[in-house]
């Protein structure tokens, strides 16, 4: 019996150390690759939203994008395996392994390099998952000495805002930004057109400058950095960053553990003479500093029964980054350039003396500071002119070592975020850290309810779920794409990781809303694709507790849109001084409307909100207005100064847009009559009845009429429709019966039929909009000074994002749709039949959720940009047939809203403006094929 008790004591005594958790398969090989060569990124995410990655065999290039599915309302990663692209890359690189991928600052050009440092530049062509090869460099020999160890795209000269924080004051969030100029050097020929340039560094120490010249052709120069004298001088890593005076800082790490710092200056050899041979730039290098035996700081070996910590010197360099000068929000001065190096250690899977080893990464930093040296005053006495002031010497550079930061994970990727004020570190366990570049400490979740800096500070982050070897972060750092040894990309978005989050607590949702506004404002002014932000926001909103009216979700949506319109300075008040040209040119309006339409149209299973419908119609109106503006402009190729509409293809493109616009106008009038009929003649006008009808039917018609921005678009398009009506009639009148038919005749016939069958001519609709304009203007003027210009702007914004008619415009509603109002007068004057309008079909607009509309769209494939039917199924069922009888059309699909367009490739003689308008969806989303 005592022996049994002793056995039980052994069984339930202090536990033995647990075995080390399993590491990601292939992690050791990945670390060996990161240590041997600095350029080995196998997956890269462009700011336009395209994801490029290298296949498992290392020889093929594949693409992927985020895609939203209308039926389910879910986002996923759309993988696009293009056999033609894969075969093209294998043929260009002759079957050699691809090593590195790098997108340019605009996100439209991709550099692909192989293990021998040979380069190919690819460009996105119309669709996000379609690349074309722009330039190939295959003259370099297949030599490991040519492998790339570092690269940098030169910045485009522009000023961008940096949003640092949002602070709540008097119940309103205020978003402050500072203007930051992107540092040079720049491509000097990128004045009118965005020409690119990049620099790569090879293992042998050659620095290659690749740039587009005046003729848009790619050229390169290849100077040598330092002459190699021994194998320890071979480079393993290199990093570059822009610095003062349009120079570059270059840091290189050698096989002998030497860190060398240089300053590079580019002389572009520009010449004003046009007849000279294109100049060849020159690069000059100045050696600044060298650190021998560059490795992490030593620390003492400690040992306990759970862990065994080795000295940090056991770790080897895996990443080298140069952080450029950046503004420090905690002081008025800018932070100096900083060298950031990561040293990682991966132990074996066996214990040492019965104690397990832990993998770790050390983040080492050196700050570059300019030192001004002086001679002692005694040297002044040696000169003929004696002086007691010190003699100043040339300024030198000193490296100041900062305290290392040790992390008990293996880092596999490093990215600079928010204009290099934040560093994102991804680890092999799937987690991601966001660290302040000035302290290198994690951005912590704080309890300040009145200040927001990032989603990370609020409580969002990436959980360590799946181990990975390669990872890429989205343009706004809230979605990651990763894969392991199998090279099958997976997606994960930032979620609330704070255990203290109570979704019933409105404080957290308010902070999250402010953070989403902050990130979207930054994305807007930096031209970043914001699908990742939309995905993360919609995912968060699905976890909010909601009643039948979706109160909490709708409140967050309205707060977000209200602050976003205000932060991006979108002028929604066009009632006093309408400026359609500025509206058309300002891209932030489209960005805001796109988010508004997407947030209120979650899936086909849920009814679209009225504010989503308003935004969707406004985006279409904006696209049509832009098309009319370009179409009626004078053609640069026409000697007689005629407009673009003298071209048959442009005239034909107007047919679908004109039909859709006239259908929308009829729909608005029909819905206004519906509001008119719901008014009880015995009780008189009651605004509550109007509001209830908007809420129950979700009809956008009245809001489109009252919102000054939408009304401006409607009125502008009516002028375009009047012009098309006149032009089509002129073409038909000028056609002689015995002459050869003009190519403009078919589209003119189609347009004439559209206008003849319309219930109201464009002239009558324009008068309706103009009279409403006058009523709204007088209503605001009568309410002044209670409603100032600033308050007027706020009322227009509230009407757009909340779908509620402000009290100041209730009288306008009564005078428009009430008994004896403007609507009835226009109808009587034009002989409008309410009965015919009532039975008219408006399924093409897609604004109703009835069965007839669903069936209409289920039987057709519609080009939603050109507003034409591409394929149609017979009424009795069966497969869809091409609408023009020319075969099944190739399609593009919008990654955000799911709209479809025929995949028309540019042809010779096609109008450039038309192709540019069709490069993106009307919602601003990018196409996929």
mmCIF file of N, CA, C and O in Angstrom, residues 774-829:
data_model
loop_
_atom_site.group_PDB
_atom_site.id
_atom_site.type_symbol
_atom_site.label_atom_id
_atom_site.label_comp_id
_atom_site.label_asym_id
_atom_site.label_seq_id
_atom_site.Cartn_x
_atom_site.Cartn_y
_atom_site.Cartn_z
ATOM 1 N N UNK A 774 -35.488 76.051 -56.869
ATOM 2 C CA UNK A 774 -35.905 77.370 -56.401
ATOM 3 C C UNK A 774 -36.622 77.281 -55.055
ATOM 4 O O UNK A 774 -36.387 78.105 -54.162
ATOM 5 N N UNK A 775 -37.485 76.269 -54.898
ATOM 6 C CA UNK A 775 -38.203 76.103 -53.633
ATOM 7 C C UNK A 775 -37.245 75.806 -52.484
ATOM 8 O O UNK A 775 -37.401 76.356 -51.385
ATOM 9 N N UNK A 776 -36.266 74.937 -52.712
ATOM 10 C CA UNK A 776 -35.305 74.597 -51.661
ATOM 11 C C UNK A 776 -34.477 75.827 -51.286
ATOM 12 O O UNK A 776 -34.234 76.105 -50.100
ATOM 13 N N UNK A 777 -34.063 76.582 -52.283
ATOM 14 C CA UNK A 777 -33.250 77.766 -52.024
ATOM 15 C C UNK A 777 -34.035 78.781 -51.174
ATOM 16 O O UNK A 777 -33.489 79.358 -50.229
ATOM 17 N N UNK A 778 -35.289 78.975 -51.507
ATOM 18 C CA UNK A 778 -36.106 79.920 -50.742
ATOM 19 C C UNK A 778 -36.390 79.402 -49.334
ATOM 20 O O UNK A 778 -36.473 80.184 -48.382
ATOM 21 N N UNK A 779 -36.529 78.066 -49.192
ATOM 22 C CA UNK A 779 -36.778 77.493 -47.875
ATOM 23 C C UNK A 779 -35.580 77.703 -46.954
ATOM 24 O O UNK A 779 -35.730 78.061 -45.778
ATOM 25 N N UNK A 780 -34.392 77.505 -47.467
ATOM 26 C CA UNK A 780 -33.193 77.742 -46.662
ATOM 27 C C UNK A 780 -33.035 79.228 -46.347
ATOM 28 O O UNK A 780 -32.654 79.602 -45.235
ATOM 29 N N UNK A 781 -33.315 80.068 -47.331
ATOM 30 C CA UNK A 781 -33.180 81.514 -47.114
ATOM 31 C C UNK A 781 -34.171 82.012 -46.071
ATOM 32 O O UNK A 781 -33.853 82.889 -45.261
ATOM 33 N N UNK A 782 -35.377 81.446 -46.076
ATOM 34 C CA UNK A 782 -36.399 81.871 -45.110
ATOM 35 C C UNK A 782 -36.029 81.458 -43.690
ATOM 36 O O UNK A 782 -36.432 82.115 -42.724
ATOM 37 N N UNK A 783 -35.279 80.360 -43.576
ATOM 38 C CA UNK A 783 -34.904 79.862 -42.247
ATOM 39 C C UNK A 783 -33.645 80.536 -41.711
ATOM 40 O O UNK A 783 -33.262 80.307 -40.563
ATOM 41 N N UNK A 784 -32.977 81.361 -42.542
ATOM 42 C CA UNK A 784 -31.759 82.037 -42.092
ATOM 43 C C UNK A 784 -32.143 83.152 -41.106
ATOM 44 O O UNK A 784 -33.179 83.802 -41.320
ATOM 45 N N UNK A 785 -31.416 83.415 -39.993
ATOM 46 C CA UNK A 785 -30.102 82.850 -39.666
ATOM 47 C C UNK A 785 -30.153 81.584 -38.831
ATOM 48 O O UNK A 785 -29.125 81.097 -38.404
ATOM 49 N N UNK A 786 -31.370 81.072 -38.550
ATOM 50 C CA UNK A 786 -31.435 79.831 -37.772
ATOM 51 C C UNK A 786 -30.682 78.709 -38.477
ATOM 52 O O UNK A 786 -30.079 77.842 -37.839
ATOM 53 N N UNK A 787 -30.741 78.739 -39.800
ATOM 54 C CA UNK A 787 -29.991 77.754 -40.587
ATOM 55 C C UNK A 787 -28.916 78.514 -41.366
ATOM 56 O O UNK A 787 -29.185 79.138 -42.388
ATOM 57 N N UNK A 788 -27.704 78.463 -40.857
ATOM 58 C CA UNK A 788 -26.584 79.114 -41.513
ATOM 59 C C UNK A 788 -26.062 78.222 -42.646
ATOM 60 O O UNK A 788 -26.578 77.127 -42.884
ATOM 61 N N UNK A 789 -25.053 78.722 -43.345
ATOM 62 C CA UNK A 789 -24.480 77.922 -44.428
ATOM 63 C C UNK A 789 -23.892 76.622 -43.888
ATOM 64 O O UNK A 789 -23.995 75.570 -44.524
ATOM 65 N N UNK A 790 -23.241 76.691 -42.725
ATOM 66 C CA UNK A 790 -22.679 75.486 -42.122
ATOM 67 C C UNK A 790 -23.779 74.515 -41.713
ATOM 68 O O UNK A 790 -23.660 73.303 -41.920
ATOM 69 N N UNK A 791 -24.859 75.045 -41.140
ATOM 70 C CA UNK A 791 -25.993 74.199 -40.767
ATOM 71 C C UNK A 791 -26.668 73.625 -42.013
ATOM 72 O O UNK A 791 -27.122 72.468 -42.008
ATOM 73 N N UNK A 792 -26.704 74.404 -43.056
ATOM 74 C CA UNK A 792 -27.291 73.929 -44.312
ATOM 75 C C UNK A 792 -26.504 72.739 -44.859
ATOM 76 O O UNK A 792 -27.085 71.759 -45.322
ATOM 77 N N UNK A 793 -25.184 72.815 -44.782
ATOM 78 C CA UNK A 793 -24.337 71.704 -45.200
ATOM 79 C C UNK A 793 -24.624 70.462 -44.358
ATOM 80 O O UNK A 793 -24.712 69.337 -44.877
ATOM 81 N N UNK A 794 -24.784 70.673 -43.047
ATOM 82 C CA UNK A 794 -25.076 69.546 -42.157
ATOM 83 C C UNK A 794 -26.434 68.920 -42.459
ATOM 84 O O UNK A 794 -26.598 67.695 -42.403
ATOM 85 N N UNK A 795 -27.443 69.759 -42.789
ATOM 86 C CA UNK A 795 -28.766 69.225 -43.116
ATOM 87 C C UNK A 795 -28.724 68.368 -44.383
ATOM 88 O O UNK A 795 -29.344 67.299 -44.444
ATOM 89 N N UNK A 796 -27.994 68.844 -45.399
ATOM 90 C CA UNK A 796 -27.872 68.058 -46.630
ATOM 91 C C UNK A 796 -27.173 66.725 -46.349
ATOM 92 O O UNK A 796 -27.543 65.684 -46.896
ATOM 93 N N UNK A 797 -26.171 66.773 -45.486
ATOM 94 C CA UNK A 797 -25.446 65.544 -45.145
ATOM 95 C C UNK A 797 -26.341 64.577 -44.377
ATOM 96 O O UNK A 797 -26.344 63.368 -44.632
ATOM 97 N N UNK A 798 -27.118 65.100 -43.436
ATOM 98 C CA UNK A 798 -28.021 64.244 -42.673
ATOM 99 C C UNK A 798 -29.074 63.603 -43.564
ATOM 100 O O UNK A 798 -29.431 62.442 -43.397
ATOM 101 N N UNK A 799 -29.591 64.372 -44.516
ATOM 102 C CA UNK A 799 -30.607 63.838 -45.416
ATOM 103 C C UNK A 799 -30.042 62.695 -46.253
ATOM 104 O O UNK A 799 -30.722 61.704 -46.517
ATOM 105 N N UNK A 800 -28.771 62.798 -46.638
ATOM 106 C CA UNK A 800 -28.167 61.771 -47.474
ATOM 107 C C UNK A 800 -27.836 60.516 -46.690
ATOM 108 O O UNK A 800 -28.056 59.399 -47.172
ATOM 109 N N UNK A 801 -27.312 60.660 -45.477
ATOM 110 C CA UNK A 801 -26.843 59.483 -44.741
ATOM 111 C C UNK A 801 -27.910 58.873 -43.845
ATOM 112 O O UNK A 801 -27.764 57.721 -43.409
ATOM 113 N N UNK A 802 -28.969 59.604 -43.549
ATOM 114 C CA UNK A 802 -30.031 59.072 -42.673
ATOM 115 C C UNK A 802 -31.322 58.783 -43.413
ATOM 116 O O UNK A 802 -32.186 58.054 -42.905
ATOM 117 N N UNK A 803 -31.506 59.365 -44.606
ATOM 118 C CA UNK A 803 -32.731 59.112 -45.363
ATOM 119 C C UNK A 803 -33.948 59.808 -44.792
ATOM 120 O O UNK A 803 -35.076 59.380 -45.048
ATOM 121 N N UNK A 804 -33.738 60.868 -44.042
ATOM 122 C CA UNK A 804 -34.834 61.613 -43.430
ATOM 123 C C UNK A 804 -34.882 63.027 -44.017
ATOM 124 O O UNK A 804 -33.850 63.688 -44.147
ATOM 125 N N UNK A 805 -36.073 63.485 -44.363
ATOM 126 C CA UNK A 805 -36.242 64.841 -44.879
ATOM 127 C C UNK A 805 -36.213 65.807 -43.708
ATOM 128 O O UNK A 805 -36.992 65.675 -42.761
ATOM 129 N N UNK A 806 -35.311 66.807 -43.725
ATOM 130 C CA UNK A 806 -35.248 67.750 -42.604
ATOM 131 C C UNK A 806 -36.510 68.606 -42.526
ATOM 132 O O UNK A 806 -37.194 68.837 -43.526
ATOM 133 N N UNK A 807 -36.812 69.076 -41.342
ATOM 134 C CA UNK A 807 -38.034 69.847 -41.121
ATOM 135 C C UNK A 807 -38.056 71.120 -41.964
ATOM 136 O O UNK A 807 -39.125 71.580 -42.374
ATOM 137 N N UNK A 808 -36.881 71.665 -42.250
ATOM 138 C CA UNK A 808 -36.822 72.899 -43.038
ATOM 139 C C UNK A 808 -37.350 72.710 -44.451
ATOM 140 O O UNK A 808 -37.745 73.690 -45.104
ATOM 141 N N UNK A 809 -37.393 71.452 -44.936
ATOM 142 C CA UNK A 809 -37.840 71.185 -46.304
ATOM 143 C C UNK A 809 -39.216 70.531 -46.355
ATOM 144 O O UNK A 809 -39.657 70.096 -47.418
ATOM 145 N N UNK A 810 -39.905 70.457 -45.235
ATOM 146 C CA UNK A 810 -41.240 69.855 -45.265
ATOM 147 C C UNK A 810 -42.181 70.684 -46.147
ATOM 148 O O UNK A 810 -43.009 70.121 -46.868
ATOM 149 N N UNK A 811 -42.039 71.991 -46.089
ATOM 150 C CA UNK A 811 -42.883 72.836 -46.937
ATOM 151 C C UNK A 811 -42.581 72.628 -48.413
ATOM 152 O O UNK A 811 -43.495 72.710 -49.259
ATOM 153 N N UNK A 812 -41.329 72.342 -48.751
ATOM 154 C CA UNK A 812 -40.976 72.066 -50.142
ATOM 155 C C UNK A 812 -41.655 70.792 -50.621
ATOM 156 O O UNK A 812 -42.176 70.720 -51.746
ATOM 157 N N UNK A 813 -41.668 69.777 -49.760
ATOM 158 C CA UNK A 813 -42.324 68.511 -50.122
ATOM 159 C C UNK A 813 -43.796 68.751 -50.407
ATOM 160 O O UNK A 813 -44.356 68.232 -51.388
ATOM 161 N N UNK A 814 -44.441 69.539 -49.563
ATOM 162 C CA UNK A 814 -45.868 69.805 -49.763
ATOM 163 C C UNK A 814 -46.106 70.552 -51.069
ATOM 164 O O UNK A 814 -47.051 70.242 -51.813
ATOM 165 N N UNK A 815 -45.257 71.504 -51.398
ATOM 166 C CA UNK A 815 -45.465 72.292 -52.612
ATOM 167 C C UNK A 815 -45.089 71.521 -53.876
ATOM 168 O O UNK A 815 -45.488 71.904 -54.973
ATOM 169 N N UNK A 816 -44.332 70.431 -53.712
ATOM 170 C CA UNK A 816 -43.966 69.634 -54.889
ATOM 171 C C UNK A 816 -44.973 68.517 -55.119
ATOM 172 O O UNK A 816 -45.528 68.366 -56.223
ATOM 173 N N UNK A 817 -45.234 67.688 -54.075
ATOM 174 C CA UNK A 817 -46.084 66.505 -54.282
ATOM 175 C C UNK A 817 -47.482 66.701 -53.703
ATOM 176 O O UNK A 817 -48.340 65.817 -53.862
ATOM 177 N N UNK A 818 -47.739 67.828 -53.030
ATOM 178 C CA UNK A 818 -49.072 68.052 -52.470
ATOM 179 C C UNK A 818 -50.102 68.370 -53.544
ATOM 180 O O UNK A 818 -49.789 68.520 -54.732
ATOM 181 N N UNK A 819 -51.360 68.471 -53.125
ATOM 182 C CA UNK A 819 -52.441 68.783 -54.045
ATOM 183 C C UNK A 819 -52.234 70.152 -54.681
ATOM 184 O O UNK A 819 -52.005 71.148 -53.977
ATOM 185 N N UNK A 820 -52.292 70.193 -55.998
ATOM 186 C CA UNK A 820 -52.072 71.436 -56.713
ATOM 187 C C UNK A 820 -50.631 71.892 -56.730
ATOM 188 O O UNK A 820 -50.364 73.065 -57.023
ATOM 189 N N UNK A 821 -49.713 70.970 -56.444
ATOM 190 C CA UNK A 821 -48.312 71.327 -56.366
ATOM 191 C C UNK A 821 -47.616 71.294 -57.720
ATOM 192 O O UNK A 821 -48.237 71.152 -58.791
ATOM 193 N N UNK A 822 -46.291 71.410 -57.685
ATOM 194 C CA UNK A 822 -45.481 71.483 -58.900
ATOM 195 C C UNK A 822 -45.636 70.219 -59.733
ATOM 196 O O UNK A 822 -45.736 70.277 -60.967
ATOM 197 N N UNK A 823 -45.701 69.066 -59.082
ATOM 198 C CA UNK A 823 -45.807 67.802 -59.803
ATOM 199 C C UNK A 823 -47.083 67.744 -60.639
ATOM 200 O O UNK A 823 -47.040 67.379 -61.841
ATOM 201 N N UNK A 824 -48.219 68.082 -60.038
ATOM 202 C CA UNK A 824 -49.486 68.024 -60.769
ATOM 203 C C UNK A 824 -49.497 69.029 -61.920
ATOM 204 O O UNK A 824 -49.997 68.723 -63.016
ATOM 205 N N UNK A 825 -48.901 70.178 -61.713
ATOM 206 C CA UNK A 825 -48.879 71.188 -62.778
ATOM 207 C C UNK A 825 -48.032 70.727 -63.953
ATOM 208 O O UNK A 825 -48.416 70.885 -65.120
ATOM 209 N N UNK A 826 -46.882 70.130 -63.658
ATOM 210 C CA UNK A 826 -46.030 69.628 -64.740
ATOM 211 C C UNK A 826 -46.726 68.491 -65.465
ATOM 212 O O UNK A 826 -46.691 68.390 -66.699
ATOM 213 N N UNK A 827 -47.413 67.617 -64.709
ATOM 214 C CA UNK A 827 -48.123 66.502 -65.320
ATOM 215 C C UNK A 827 -49.240 66.967 -66.235
ATOM 216 O O UNK A 827 -49.428 66.424 -67.334
ATOM 217 N N UNK A 828 -49.996 67.955 -65.787
ATOM 218 C CA UNK A 828 -51.080 68.487 -66.618
ATOM 219 C C UNK A 828 -50.530 69.173 -67.868
ATOM 220 O O UNK A 828 -51.085 69.039 -68.966
ATOM 221 N N UNK A 829 -49.446 69.914 -67.691
ATOM 222 C CA UNK A 829 -48.881 70.654 -68.820
ATOM 223 C C UNK A 829 -48.350 69.715 -69.897
ATOM 224 O O UNK A 829 -48.468 69.976 -71.095
#
